Amino acid sequence: MHAASIPLNVLIIDDSEDDALLLLRHLSSSGWKPDHLRVDTREGLEAAFVDRQWHIVLSDYSMPKLSVENALEIIKANDENLPVIVVTGAMREDELIRLIKLGAKDIILKNNLSRLKPAVEREIADALQRRETANAESRFLNALDCISQGIALYDVDDRLVLCNERYREIMHPIRDNIVPGATFEEIITQAVRTGHLTDPASTPDELIAHQMNRHRNPEPSFEQPLADERWLKIQKQRTAEGGVISILTDITEAKKMTIMKDEFISVVSHELRTPLTSIRGSVALLELKLKHDPSASQLIDIALRNSDRLSRLVNDILNLGKLKAGEMELYLRQLNSWDPIVQAVEASRHFADQYGVTIVAQEPERKLQIVADAEKLIQVLVNLLSNAAKFSPNGSTVTIGVEQNDRLVQIYISDQGPGIPTELAEAVFDKFFQVDSSDTRSRGGVGLGLSISREIVKALGGNIRFESLPGNGTTFFVEFPAATGTVSESFEEPQGSIQQEHYA
Amino acid sequence: MNSLQRILYVDDEPDIQAIVKTALEALGGFTVCTCDCGADAVTEVPVFKPDMILLDMMMPGLNGIETFDALKALPEMADTPVVFVTAKAQSDELNKYKALGAAGTIPKPFDPITLSDDLHQIWKTVVVE
């Protein structure tokens, strides 16, 4: 295809019509079909950008009514990707450098116009590339602005590369500080100093240090309250280049729902306790009067057992609410893991007898030390032992013991029951879950035990899991880092209000 | 100090009042007077002259703590121990009540069979002091 068919919108800044014609002739002979406008004043140049798009600007160097510096400035303000080539008679090197710094793409000497064709070709191609990049970036930013989450990208030096409008909106009190090039430390320091980011439990300096630490060591996510009573979920993720992507999600609504739900549970539980106290009390007094009447005492026994069951359920719900809210008091100290096992077995034996199940405790050869709250751990073990007994066939054995595996101390509880199907592995820890819904009636539980146990073990900084082969029994493991004076870093920090005693 | 004979029980729940009265009179041999609210308790104390007061914490009108403060302002109350009855018997609340000046705490739901013994136990600690 012949190049003559290529149209070229060329803006010529020159006070000489003859010089302009010379340039146009040169462009035509180079294969373009130029459509041009010549201007030589500031006003003319400004007007050139009204309703017109240019491929390239060819500018003279010295003109009586318009300096090349002003021209470059006006062009940049109107179309920052439009390339400008300065065509001049002669030029000193320092002037040449100054023009390049001001934004001129090339300088061509009038006595060497053969350079014009390749220069124009190159600059048009480069400009096209720049425009495409700019378009892609603005499309990308537009897309980011449509996302309901706040997103910010920081480079390897922790400097802000880009962020979307939502990010600035969420950080609105310091939005003027959120500009590309600002460091995360500057932004977060501003956010804390203005009180936008708060934490009643720590000083501003601690909060800044904490946020910096979380930024430099991205972890899955954490929740952060804001001064305007909103809540954020903050996710950090490393990029391939070693920077960090910060994603802010407004979870205020979800948080409100959780708080309302917890309050509801708490109020309902307290309201349930009052009638329960009346029922329990009056039946207990009746029992005293009627203990010699066998038909009455059987009915009274039923009433007592069921009111106790209802009381336990109310207590469980309240406890779970407290655990979820991180309000449970924990008394952490180093202890021999065998001691709580012995006490849990003692407490569960009578219950297991009712199901014809024998509990066997296997004492380890040496003391395995852990850091835990003995009473809470016993509660968990009793729950696991009674679950194991409940779901074991009459005449079978439940085994409990403890062993050290690598850096973990594992307490295990094995039963010979029907096992838990693999697909229910996570669900068994859910509230009110039963493998078989008829179990609620037949085995007298409501499915809060494991949920509570998991919350307690988590709060203690441990982990609870199980292995099961359907038909071949289940083994639950309660794992803690082996106590060697400090708690292993691979485990979560114990939560809740903790009164930590010195290790023995 | 006298032996523990006369107990004033303050609770807005008539059913629980009846249970406590029956349990303490029939099993503990106490003389029991019940009140529906804190204001009644304040007028009843100079008349009934209890050895001990059992006070429910969650009541409409004057709540347990407000009633406690009003009672403690009475001249007859100088040496009368007050036991709090509460459904919020978590350890942090128990400590709070103790700091307020409760002689003891009976958690709800309580066992009416052992209630008399529980009160004797609390009485002992108060008399020793």
PDB file of N, CA, C and O in Angstrom, chain A residues 270-271 273-282 284-285 287-289 311 315 318-319 322 327-329 331, chain B residues 13 15-16 18-20 22-23 26-27 58 86-93 95 108-113:
ATOM      1  N   HIS A 270     -30.954 -14.909  79.502  1.00  0.00           N
ATOM      2  CA  HIS A 270     -31.294 -14.459  80.847  1.00  0.00           C
ATOM      3  C   HIS A 270     -32.786 -14.590  81.114  1.00  0.00           C
ATOM      4  O   HIS A 270     -33.203 -14.974  82.208  1.00  0.00           O
ATOM      5  N   GLU A 271     -33.583 -14.315  80.094  1.00  0.00           N
ATOM      6  CA  GLU A 271     -35.028 -14.446  80.267  1.00  0.00           C
ATOM      7  C   GLU A 271     -35.429 -15.902  80.460  1.00  0.00           C
ATOM      8  O   GLU A 271     -36.413 -16.191  81.123  1.00  0.00           O
ATOM      9  N   ARG A 273     -33.624 -18.104  82.001  1.00  0.00           N
ATOM     10  CA  ARG A 273     -33.166 -18.604  83.298  1.00  0.00           C
ATOM     11  C   ARG A 273     -34.191 -18.382  84.407  1.00  0.00           C
ATOM     12  O   ARG A 273     -34.261 -19.171  85.341  1.00  0.00           O
ATOM     13  N   THR A 274     -34.950 -17.301  84.305  1.00  0.00           N
ATOM     14  CA  THR A 274     -35.889 -17.000  85.380  1.00  0.00           C
ATOM     15  C   THR A 274     -36.971 -18.087  85.501  1.00  0.00           C
ATOM     16  O   THR A 274     -37.117 -18.680  86.570  1.00  0.00           O
ATOM     17  N   PRO A 275     -37.702 -18.399  84.408  1.00  0.00           N
ATOM     18  CA  PRO A 275     -38.678 -19.491  84.557  1.00  0.00           C
ATOM     19  C   PRO A 275     -38.023 -20.826  84.888  1.00  0.00           C
ATOM     20  O   PRO A 275     -38.597 -21.628  85.621  1.00  0.00           O
ATOM     21  N   LEU A 276     -36.813 -21.035  84.382  1.00  0.00           N
ATOM     22  CA  LEU A 276     -36.138 -22.293  84.704  1.00  0.00           C
ATOM     23  C   LEU A 276     -35.871 -22.405  86.191  1.00  0.00           C
ATOM     24  O   LEU A 276     -35.995 -23.481  86.780  1.00  0.00           O
ATOM     25  N   THR A 277     -35.493 -21.290  86.788  1.00  0.00           N
ATOM     26  CA  THR A 277     -35.246 -21.290  88.226  1.00  0.00           C
ATOM     27  C   THR A 277     -36.519 -21.665  88.972  1.00  0.00           C
ATOM     28  O   THR A 277     -36.484 -22.450  89.918  1.00  0.00           O
ATOM     29  N   SER A 278     -37.644 -21.129  88.499  1.00  0.00           N
ATOM     30  CA  SER A 278     -38.916 -21.448  89.152  1.00  0.00           C
ATOM     31  C   SER A 278     -39.263 -22.926  89.011  1.00  0.00           C
ATOM     32  O   SER A 278     -39.645 -23.583  89.970  1.00  0.00           O
ATOM     33  N   ILE A 279     -39.104 -23.430  87.784  1.00  0.00           N
ATOM     34  CA  ILE A 279     -39.459 -24.844  87.553  1.00  0.00           C
ATOM     35  C   ILE A 279     -38.556 -25.752  88.379  1.00  0.00           C
ATOM     36  O   ILE A 279     -39.011 -26.616  89.126  1.00  0.00           O
ATOM     37  N   ARG A 280     -37.259 -25.501  88.250  1.00  0.00           N
ATOM     38  CA  ARG A 280     -36.282 -26.341  88.940  1.00  0.00           C
ATOM     39  C   ARG A 280     -36.528 -26.316  90.453  1.00  0.00           C
ATOM     40  O   ARG A 280     -36.504 -27.357  91.118  1.00  0.00           O
ATOM     41  N   GLY A 281     -36.764 -25.116  90.952  1.00  0.00           N
ATOM     42  CA  GLY A 281     -36.945 -24.959  92.400  1.00  0.00           C
ATOM     43  C   GLY A 281     -38.205 -25.633  92.901  1.00  0.00           C
ATOM     44  O   GLY A 281     -38.177 -26.379  93.882  1.00  0.00           O
ATOM     45  N   SER A 282     -39.320 -25.407  92.198  1.00  0.00           N
ATOM     46  CA  SER A 282     -40.556 -25.979  92.724  1.00  0.00           C
ATOM     47  C   SER A 282     -40.572 -27.492  92.596  1.00  0.00           C
ATOM     48  O   SER A 282     -41.055 -28.191  93.485  1.00  0.00           O
ATOM     49  N   ALA A 284     -37.938 -29.436  92.741  1.00  0.00           N
ATOM     50  CA  ALA A 284     -37.039 -29.958  93.773  1.00  0.00           C
ATOM     51  C   ALA A 284     -37.743 -30.009  95.127  1.00  0.00           C
ATOM     52  O   ALA A 284     -37.584 -30.962  95.891  1.00  0.00           O
ATOM     53  N   LEU A 285     -38.548 -28.992  95.423  1.00  0.00           N
ATOM     54  CA  LEU A 285     -39.274 -28.984  96.694  1.00  0.00           C
ATOM     55  C   LEU A 285     -40.382 -30.042  96.713  1.00  0.00           C
ATOM     56  O   LEU A 285     -40.613 -30.692  97.726  1.00  0.00           O
ATOM     57  N   GLU A 287     -40.266 -32.820  95.160  1.00  0.00           N
ATOM     58  CA  GLU A 287     -39.602 -34.120  95.296  1.00  0.00           C
ATOM     59  C   GLU A 287     -39.445 -34.486  96.775  1.00  0.00           C
ATOM     60  O   GLU A 287     -39.614 -35.645  97.170  1.00  0.00           O
ATOM     61  N   LEU A 288     -39.117 -33.470  97.595  1.00  0.00           N
ATOM     62  CA  LEU A 288     -38.965 -33.722  99.029  1.00  0.00           C
ATOM     63  C   LEU A 288     -40.259 -34.255  99.628  1.00  0.00           C
ATOM     64  O   LEU A 288     -40.259 -35.160 100.459  1.00  0.00           O
ATOM     65  N   LYS A 289     -41.370 -33.665  99.202  1.00  0.00           N
ATOM     66  CA  LYS A 289     -42.665 -34.049  99.769  1.00  0.00           C
ATOM     67  C   LYS A 289     -43.124 -35.407  99.262  1.00  0.00           C
ATOM     68  O   LYS A 289     -43.794 -36.151  99.979  1.00  0.00           O
ATOM     69  N   SER A 311     -31.173 -25.985  81.355  1.00  0.00           N
ATOM     70  CA  SER A 311     -30.212 -25.078  81.997  1.00  0.00           C
ATOM     71  C   SER A 311     -28.844 -25.180  81.335  1.00  0.00           C
ATOM     72  O   SER A 311     -28.178 -24.173  81.090  1.00  0.00           O
ATOM     73  N   ASN A 315     -26.734 -22.280  79.460  1.00  0.00           N
ATOM     74  CA  ASN A 315     -25.351 -21.961  79.846  1.00  0.00           C
ATOM     75  C   ASN A 315     -24.403 -22.081  78.668  1.00  0.00           C
ATOM     76  O   ASN A 315     -23.515 -21.250  78.481  1.00  0.00           O
ATOM     77  N   LEU A 318     -24.790 -19.128  76.363  1.00  0.00           N
ATOM     78  CA  LEU A 318     -24.164 -17.942  76.958  1.00  0.00           C
ATOM     79  C   LEU A 318     -22.649 -18.022  76.865  1.00  0.00           C
ATOM     80  O   LEU A 318     -21.979 -17.048  76.522  1.00  0.00           O
ATOM     81  N   ASN A 319     -22.114 -19.202  77.174  1.00  0.00           N
ATOM     82  CA  ASN A 319     -20.656 -19.373  77.122  1.00  0.00           C
ATOM     83  C   ASN A 319     -20.121 -19.181  75.719  1.00  0.00           C
ATOM     84  O   ASN A 319     -19.094 -18.542  75.517  1.00  0.00           O
ATOM     85  N   LYS A 322     -19.959 -15.621  74.911  1.00  0.00           N
ATOM     86  CA  LYS A 322     -18.800 -14.985  75.561  1.00  0.00           C
ATOM     87  C   LYS A 322     -17.513 -15.313  74.826  1.00  0.00           C
ATOM     88  O   LYS A 322     -16.653 -14.452  74.625  1.00  0.00           O
ATOM     89  N   GLU A 327     -14.563 -12.674  75.428  1.00  0.00           N
ATOM     90  CA  GLU A 327     -14.671 -12.143  76.788  1.00  0.00           C
ATOM     91  C   GLU A 327     -14.367 -13.179  77.864  1.00  0.00           C
ATOM     92  O   GLU A 327     -14.489 -12.891  79.047  1.00  0.00           O
ATOM     93  N   MET A 328     -14.055 -14.393  77.452  1.00  0.00           N
ATOM     94  CA  MET A 328     -13.839 -15.413  78.477  1.00  0.00           C
ATOM     95  C   MET A 328     -12.506 -15.190  79.182  1.00  0.00           C
ATOM     96  O   MET A 328     -11.493 -14.953  78.548  1.00  0.00           O
ATOM     97  N   GLU A 329     -12.544 -15.258  80.495  1.00  0.00           N
ATOM     98  CA  GLU A 329     -11.303 -15.103  81.256  1.00  0.00           C
ATOM     99  C   GLU A 329     -10.519 -16.402  81.193  1.00  0.00           C
ATOM    100  O   GLU A 329     -11.072 -17.479  81.373  1.00  0.00           O
ATOM    101  N   TYR A 331      -6.964 -18.451  82.550  1.00  0.00           N
ATOM    102  CA  TYR A 331      -5.844 -18.470  83.484  1.00  0.00           C
ATOM    103  C   TYR A 331      -4.788 -19.403  82.915  1.00  0.00           C
ATOM    104  O   TYR A 331      -4.833 -20.609  83.127  1.00  0.00           O
TER     105      TYR A 331
ATOM    106  N   GLU B  13     -40.170 -11.552  90.935  1.00  0.00           N
ATOM    107  CA  GLU B  13     -40.830 -12.752  90.423  1.00  0.00           C
ATOM    108  C   GLU B  13     -41.586 -13.445  91.552  1.00  0.00           C
ATOM    109  O   GLU B  13     -40.973 -14.060  92.429  1.00  0.00           O
ATOM    110  N   ASP B  15     -43.233 -16.228  91.634  1.00  0.00           N
ATOM    111  CA  ASP B  15     -43.000 -17.674  91.702  1.00  0.00           C
ATOM    112  C   ASP B  15     -41.720 -17.983  92.478  1.00  0.00           C
ATOM    113  O   ASP B  15     -41.680 -18.883  93.314  1.00  0.00           O
ATOM    114  N   ILE B  16     -40.690 -17.227  92.160  1.00  0.00           N
ATOM    115  CA  ILE B  16     -39.418 -17.498  92.836  1.00  0.00           C
ATOM    116  C   ILE B  16     -39.506 -17.081  94.305  1.00  0.00           C
ATOM    117  O   ILE B  16     -38.963 -17.749  95.182  1.00  0.00           O
ATOM    118  N   ALA B  18     -42.142 -17.412  96.120  1.00  0.00           N
ATOM    119  CA  ALA B  18     -42.846 -18.512  96.798  1.00  0.00           C
ATOM    120  C   ALA B  18     -41.908 -19.687  97.049  1.00  0.00           C
ATOM    121  O   ALA B  18     -41.937 -20.308  98.121  1.00  0.00           O
ATOM    122  N   ILE B  19     -41.064 -19.984  96.053  1.00  0.00           N
ATOM    123  CA  ILE B  19     -40.144 -21.121  96.211  1.00  0.00           C
ATOM    124  C   ILE B  19     -39.145 -20.842  97.330  1.00  0.00           C
ATOM    125  O   ILE B  19     -38.896 -21.687  98.194  1.00  0.00           O
ATOM    126  N   VAL B  20     -38.588 -19.635  97.297  1.00  0.00           N
ATOM    127  CA  VAL B  20     -37.590 -19.290  98.317  1.00  0.00           C
ATOM    128  C   VAL B  20     -38.226 -19.323  99.711  1.00  0.00           C
ATOM    129  O   VAL B  20     -37.653 -19.848 100.660  1.00  0.00           O
ATOM    130  N   THR B  22     -40.884 -21.019 100.729  1.00  0.00           N
ATOM    131  CA  THR B  22     -41.140 -22.407 101.126  1.00  0.00           C
ATOM    132  C   THR B  22     -39.847 -23.101 101.543  1.00  0.00           C
ATOM    133  O   THR B  22     -39.782 -23.751 102.590  1.00  0.00           O
ATOM    134  N   ALA B  23     -38.826 -22.948 100.703  1.00  0.00           N
ATOM    135  CA  ALA B  23     -37.573 -23.653 100.963  1.00  0.00           C
ATOM    136  C   ALA B  23     -36.961 -23.184 102.283  1.00  0.00           C
ATOM    137  O   ALA B  23     -36.548 -23.998 103.114  1.00  0.00           O
ATOM    138  N   ALA B  26     -39.538 -24.120 105.295  1.00  0.00           N
ATOM    139  CA  ALA B  26     -39.755 -25.555 105.545  1.00  0.00           C
ATOM    140  C   ALA B  26     -38.438 -26.278 105.829  1.00  0.00           C
ATOM    141  O   ALA B  26     -38.373 -27.142 106.690  1.00  0.00           O
ATOM    142  N   LEU B  27     -37.395 -25.937 105.090  1.00  0.00           N
ATOM    143  CA  LEU B  27     -36.143 -26.686 105.233  1.00  0.00           C
ATOM    144  C   LEU B  27     -35.177 -26.012 106.206  1.00  0.00           C
ATOM    145  O   LEU B  27     -34.417 -26.677 106.892  1.00  0.00           O
ATOM    146  N   MET B  58     -31.724  -8.280  89.112  1.00  0.00           N
ATOM    147  CA  MET B  58     -32.434  -7.723  87.953  1.00  0.00           C
ATOM    148  C   MET B  58     -33.894  -7.498  88.295  1.00  0.00           C
ATOM    149  O   MET B  58     -34.695  -8.431  88.299  1.00  0.00           O
ATOM    150  N   THR B  86     -28.312 -13.623  91.508  1.00  0.00           N
ATOM    151  CA  THR B  86     -28.134 -13.140  90.136  1.00  0.00           C
ATOM    152  C   THR B  86     -28.003 -14.255  89.116  1.00  0.00           C
ATOM    153  O   THR B  86     -27.445 -15.306  89.401  1.00  0.00           O
ATOM    154  N   ALA B  87     -28.546 -13.984  87.930  1.00  0.00           N
ATOM    155  CA  ALA B  87     -28.369 -14.915  86.819  1.00  0.00           C
ATOM    156  C   ALA B  87     -27.049 -14.648  86.112  1.00  0.00           C
ATOM    157  O   ALA B  87     -26.571 -15.464  85.342  1.00  0.00           O
ATOM    158  N   LYS B  88     -26.470 -13.468  86.370  1.00  0.00           N
ATOM    159  CA  LYS B  88     -25.183 -13.131  85.743  1.00  0.00           C
ATOM    160  C   LYS B  88     -24.065 -13.491  86.701  1.00  0.00           C
ATOM    161  O   LYS B  88     -23.412 -12.603  87.260  1.00  0.00           O
ATOM    162  N   ALA B  89     -23.888 -14.784  86.929  1.00  0.00           N
ATOM    163  CA  ALA B  89     -22.925 -15.195  87.949  1.00  0.00           C
ATOM    164  C   ALA B  89     -21.591 -15.595  87.344  1.00  0.00           C
ATOM    165  O   ALA B  89     -21.018 -16.593  87.707  1.00  0.00           O
ATOM    166  N   GLN B  90     -21.108 -14.830  86.389  1.00  0.00           N
ATOM    167  CA  GLN B  90     -19.764 -15.085  85.858  1.00  0.00           C
ATOM    168  C   GLN B  90     -18.766 -14.492  86.840  1.00  0.00           C
ATOM    169  O   GLN B  90     -19.096 -13.576  87.577  1.00  0.00           O
ATOM    170  N   SER B  91     -17.525 -14.997  86.793  1.00  0.00           N
ATOM    171  CA  SER B  91     -16.582 -14.641  87.853  1.00  0.00           C
ATOM    172  C   SER B  91     -16.317 -13.136  87.923  1.00  0.00           C
ATOM    173  O   SER B  91     -16.159 -12.581  89.010  1.00  0.00           O
ATOM    174  N   ASP B  92     -16.307 -12.450  86.771  1.00  0.00           N
ATOM    175  CA  ASP B  92     -16.034 -11.009  86.841  1.00  0.00           C
ATOM    176  C   ASP B  92     -17.158 -10.267  87.561  1.00  0.00           C
ATOM    177  O   ASP B  92     -16.919  -9.322  88.302  1.00  0.00           O
ATOM    178  N   GLU B  93     -18.415 -10.748  87.352  1.00  0.00           N
ATOM    179  CA  GLU B  93     -19.528 -10.103  88.041  1.00  0.00           C
ATOM    180  C   GLU B  93     -19.484 -10.393  89.540  1.00  0.00           C
ATOM    181  O   GLU B  93     -19.774  -9.524  90.360  1.00  0.00           O
ATOM    182  N   ASN B  95     -16.884 -10.840  91.367  1.00  0.00           N
ATOM    183  CA  ASN B  95     -15.878  -9.962  91.972  1.00  0.00           C
ATOM    184  C   ASN B  95     -16.422  -8.546  92.130  1.00  0.00           C
ATOM    185  O   ASN B  95     -16.154  -7.879  93.129  1.00  0.00           O
ATOM    186  N   LYS B 108     -28.323 -17.793  90.011  1.00  0.00           N
ATOM    187  CA  LYS B 108     -29.558 -18.364  89.480  1.00  0.00           C
ATOM    188  C   LYS B 108     -29.200 -19.234  88.294  1.00  0.00           C
ATOM    189  O   LYS B 108     -28.372 -18.815  87.486  1.00  0.00           O
ATOM    190  N   PRO B 109     -29.809 -20.373  88.034  1.00  0.00           N
ATOM    191  CA  PRO B 109     -30.803 -20.993  88.904  1.00  0.00           C
ATOM    192  C   PRO B 109     -30.144 -21.619  90.132  1.00  0.00           C
ATOM    193  O   PRO B 109     -29.091 -22.230  89.999  1.00  0.00           O
ATOM    194  N   PHE B 110     -30.782 -21.474  91.299  1.00  0.00           N
ATOM    195  CA  PHE B 110     -30.200 -22.046  92.522  1.00  0.00           C
ATOM    196  C   PHE B 110     -30.996 -23.280  92.917  1.00  0.00           C
ATOM    197  O   PHE B 110     -32.105 -23.516  92.417  1.00  0.00           O
ATOM    198  N   ASP B 111     -30.412 -24.049  93.807  1.00  0.00           N
ATOM    199  CA  ASP B 111     -31.091 -25.254  94.279  1.00  0.00           C
ATOM    200  C   ASP B 111     -31.771 -24.923  95.607  1.00  0.00           C
ATOM    201  O   ASP B 111     -31.096 -24.635  96.597  1.00  0.00           O
ATOM    202  N   PRO B 112     -33.117 -24.954  95.665  1.00  0.00           N
ATOM    203  CA  PRO B 112     -33.806 -24.551  96.904  1.00  0.00           C
ATOM    204  C   PRO B 112     -33.495 -25.491  98.063  1.00  0.00           C
ATOM    205  O   PRO B 112     -33.587 -25.089  99.217  1.00  0.00           O
ATOM    206  N   ILE B 113     -33.115 -26.742  97.732  1.00  0.00           N
ATOM    207  CA  ILE B 113     -32.834 -27.716  98.795  1.00  0.00           C
ATOM    208  C   ILE B 113     -31.602 -27.287  99.596  1.00  0.00           C
ATOM    209  O   ILE B 113     -31.540 -27.445 100.801  1.00  0.00           O
TER     210      ILE B 113
END
